[in-house]
XYZ file of C-alpha atoms in Angstrom:
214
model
C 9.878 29.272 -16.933
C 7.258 26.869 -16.277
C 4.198 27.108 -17.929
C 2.416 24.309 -17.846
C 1.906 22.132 -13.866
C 0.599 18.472 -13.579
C 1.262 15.873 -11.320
C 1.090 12.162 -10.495
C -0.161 10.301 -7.829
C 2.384 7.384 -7.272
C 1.339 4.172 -7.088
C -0.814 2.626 -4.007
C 0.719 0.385 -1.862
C -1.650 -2.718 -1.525
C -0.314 -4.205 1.294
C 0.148 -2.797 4.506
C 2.575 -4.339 7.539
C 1.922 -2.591 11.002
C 4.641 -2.889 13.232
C 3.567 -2.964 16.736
C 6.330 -1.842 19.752
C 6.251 -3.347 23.456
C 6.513 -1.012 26.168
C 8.110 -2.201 29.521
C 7.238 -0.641 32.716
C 8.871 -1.564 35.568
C 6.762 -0.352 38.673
C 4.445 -1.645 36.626
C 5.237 -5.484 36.106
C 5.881 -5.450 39.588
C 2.411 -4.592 40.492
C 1.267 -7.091 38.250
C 3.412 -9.848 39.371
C 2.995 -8.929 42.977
C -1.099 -9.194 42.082
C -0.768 -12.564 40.419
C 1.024 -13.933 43.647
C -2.107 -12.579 45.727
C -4.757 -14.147 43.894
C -2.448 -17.480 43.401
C -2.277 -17.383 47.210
C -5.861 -17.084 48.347
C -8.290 -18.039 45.504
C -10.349 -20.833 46.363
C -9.590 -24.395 44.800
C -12.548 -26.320 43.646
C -12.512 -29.924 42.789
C -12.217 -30.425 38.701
C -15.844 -32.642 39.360
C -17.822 -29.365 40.786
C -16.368 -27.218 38.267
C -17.487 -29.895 35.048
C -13.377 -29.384 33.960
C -12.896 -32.983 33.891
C -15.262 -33.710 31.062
C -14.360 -30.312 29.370
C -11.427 -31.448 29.209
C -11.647 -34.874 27.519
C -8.883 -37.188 27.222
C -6.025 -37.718 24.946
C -4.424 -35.065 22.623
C -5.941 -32.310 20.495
C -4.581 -32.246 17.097
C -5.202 -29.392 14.990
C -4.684 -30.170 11.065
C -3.424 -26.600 9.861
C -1.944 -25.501 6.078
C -0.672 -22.467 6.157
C -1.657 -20.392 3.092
C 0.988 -20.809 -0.470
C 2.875 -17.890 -0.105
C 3.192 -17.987 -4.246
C -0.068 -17.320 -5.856
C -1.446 -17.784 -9.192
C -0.795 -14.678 -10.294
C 2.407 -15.205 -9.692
C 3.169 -18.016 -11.186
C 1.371 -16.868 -14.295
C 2.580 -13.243 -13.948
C -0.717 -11.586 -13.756
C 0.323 -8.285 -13.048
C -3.227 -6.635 -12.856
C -4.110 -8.657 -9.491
C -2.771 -7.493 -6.039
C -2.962 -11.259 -5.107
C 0.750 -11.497 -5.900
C 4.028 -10.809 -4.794
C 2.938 -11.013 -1.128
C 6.196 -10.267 0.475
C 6.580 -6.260 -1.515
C 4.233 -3.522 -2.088
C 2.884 -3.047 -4.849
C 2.024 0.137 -7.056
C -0.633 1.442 -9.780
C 0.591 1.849 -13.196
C -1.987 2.962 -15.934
C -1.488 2.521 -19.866
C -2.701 5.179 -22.144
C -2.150 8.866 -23.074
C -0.983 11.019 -20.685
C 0.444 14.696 -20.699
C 3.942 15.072 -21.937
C 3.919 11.918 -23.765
C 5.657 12.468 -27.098
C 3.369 12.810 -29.901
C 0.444 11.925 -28.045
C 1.182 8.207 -27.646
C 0.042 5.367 -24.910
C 3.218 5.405 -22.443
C 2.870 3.913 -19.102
C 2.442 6.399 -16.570
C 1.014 7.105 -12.652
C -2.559 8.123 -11.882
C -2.110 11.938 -12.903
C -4.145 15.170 -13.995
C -3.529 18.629 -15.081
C -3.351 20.923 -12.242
C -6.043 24.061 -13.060
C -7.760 25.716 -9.868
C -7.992 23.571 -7.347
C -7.683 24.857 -3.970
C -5.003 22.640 -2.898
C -2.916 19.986 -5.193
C -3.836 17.283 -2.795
C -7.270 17.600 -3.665
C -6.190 17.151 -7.593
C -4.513 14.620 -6.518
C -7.413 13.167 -4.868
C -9.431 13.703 -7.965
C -7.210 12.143 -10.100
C -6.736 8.603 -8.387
C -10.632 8.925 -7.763
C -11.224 9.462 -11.506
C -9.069 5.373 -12.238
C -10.854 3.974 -9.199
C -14.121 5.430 -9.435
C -13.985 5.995 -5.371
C -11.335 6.441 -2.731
C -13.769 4.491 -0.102
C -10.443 2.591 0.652
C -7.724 4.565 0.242
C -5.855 6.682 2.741
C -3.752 9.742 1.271
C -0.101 10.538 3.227
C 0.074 13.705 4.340
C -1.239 16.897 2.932
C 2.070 17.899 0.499
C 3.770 16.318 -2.249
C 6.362 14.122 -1.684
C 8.596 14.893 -4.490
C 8.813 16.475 -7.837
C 9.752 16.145 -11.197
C 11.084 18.921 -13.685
C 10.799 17.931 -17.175
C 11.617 19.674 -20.277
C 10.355 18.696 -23.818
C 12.268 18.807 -26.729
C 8.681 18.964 -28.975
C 8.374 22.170 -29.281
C 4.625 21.770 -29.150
C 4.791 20.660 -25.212
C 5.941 23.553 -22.788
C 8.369 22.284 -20.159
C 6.194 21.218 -16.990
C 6.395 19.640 -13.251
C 5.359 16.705 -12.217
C 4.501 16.380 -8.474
C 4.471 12.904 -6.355
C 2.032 12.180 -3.618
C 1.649 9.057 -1.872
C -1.537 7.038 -1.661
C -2.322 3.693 0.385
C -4.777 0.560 -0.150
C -6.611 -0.232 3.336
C -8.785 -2.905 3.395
C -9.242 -4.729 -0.153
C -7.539 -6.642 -2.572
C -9.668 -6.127 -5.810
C -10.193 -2.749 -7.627
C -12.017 -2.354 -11.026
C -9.736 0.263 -12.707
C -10.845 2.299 -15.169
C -9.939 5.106 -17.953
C -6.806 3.526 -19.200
C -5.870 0.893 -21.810
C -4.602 -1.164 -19.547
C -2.876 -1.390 -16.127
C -0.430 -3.104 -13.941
C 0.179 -3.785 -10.289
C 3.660 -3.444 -10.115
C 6.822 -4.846 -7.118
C 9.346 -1.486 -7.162
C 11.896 -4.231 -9.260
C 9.254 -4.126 -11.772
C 8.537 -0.632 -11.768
C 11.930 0.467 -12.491
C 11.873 -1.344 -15.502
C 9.149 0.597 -16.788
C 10.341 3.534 -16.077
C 14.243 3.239 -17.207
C 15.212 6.448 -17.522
C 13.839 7.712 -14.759
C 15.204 4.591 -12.573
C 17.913 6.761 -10.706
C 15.048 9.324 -9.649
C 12.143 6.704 -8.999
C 14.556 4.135 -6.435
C 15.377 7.489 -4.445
C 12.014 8.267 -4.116
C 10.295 5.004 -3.231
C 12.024 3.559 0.114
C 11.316 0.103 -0.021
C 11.598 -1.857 2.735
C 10.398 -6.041 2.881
């Protein structure tokens, strides 16, 4: 028996890739085309000195002096894992420091955004409150769906911690790079690589759960 229910919010993934799908209809590039030909075919042609073109236009070649931004940061080169400025090319996700339920004998262990499940209405909204709790706001976060996405049974050889579950939902960053965590001795941004290291012996579990894709 289970006596005892938290669960942890996983980490938020700062950076978000949409991927955008082009739709070909074919009566419809025809009427397009067949439009384009139309207007090709009877607009009116005005000489470039009327129009002002011809001094618009200048003379010679535009050349546009463009550096594309370092994809390596700072932070990555110094390993500054509490800035979302780094590893640009993975998602990243929350990890707090400190005490957390389950830990044995009470110590610091490094842990997800979690709380004690008493009587809310739904665990989402504990959920909610718990991420909201380490960011003091969830002005720009966005919450996946309404149910967990996994869960966790542990069982506790200290007799002094009943056997509990830990369930998973998944949270998103939208729209900033900075976030002034609190509650917590310390915290991490972490790639999954990195997480998995923290979290050894749950590694199996955690790289099932997390589909990573770059």
């Amino acid at each position: 028996m289970f006596q005892e229910f938290s669960y942890a919010t996983p980490a938020l993934l700062a950076h978000l890739v949409p991927i955008y799908s082009l739709l070909c209809f074919p009566d419809l590039v025809v009427r397009v085309s067949g439009r384009f030909r139309w207007r090709q075919q009877h607009r009116r042609h005005y000489p470039y000195e009327v129009l002002g073109k011809a001094d618009a236009r200048g003379k010679g070649d535009y050349h546009i002096d463009y550096v594309p931004a370092p994809r390596i940061t700072e932070a990555d080169r110094t390993n500054y894992q509490k800035s979302l400025q780094r590893a640009l090319d993975n998602k990243l996700y929350l990890l707090l420091y400190g005490n957390t339920y389950g830990a044995p004998d009470g110590k610091s262990v490094w842990h997800f955004p979690e709380k004690i499940y008493e009587n809310e209405e739904t665990m989402r909204l504990r959920a909610e409150s718990a991420l909201k709790s380490v960011l003091g706001g969830l002005d720009n976060t966005y919450f996946v769906g309404n149910a967990p996405m996994t869960h966790m049974a542990l069982k506790q050889t200290d007799s002094s911690v009943s056997s509990f579950k830990r369930f998973f939902f998944k949270s998103q960053v939208v729209g900033t790079t900075k976030y002034h965590i609190g509650k917590c001795k310390d915290y991490a941004w972490a790639t999954k690589d990195e997480l998995l290291e923290y979290f050894s012996e749950h590694r199996d579990f955690l790289n099932k759960m997390i589909i990573h894709i770059r």
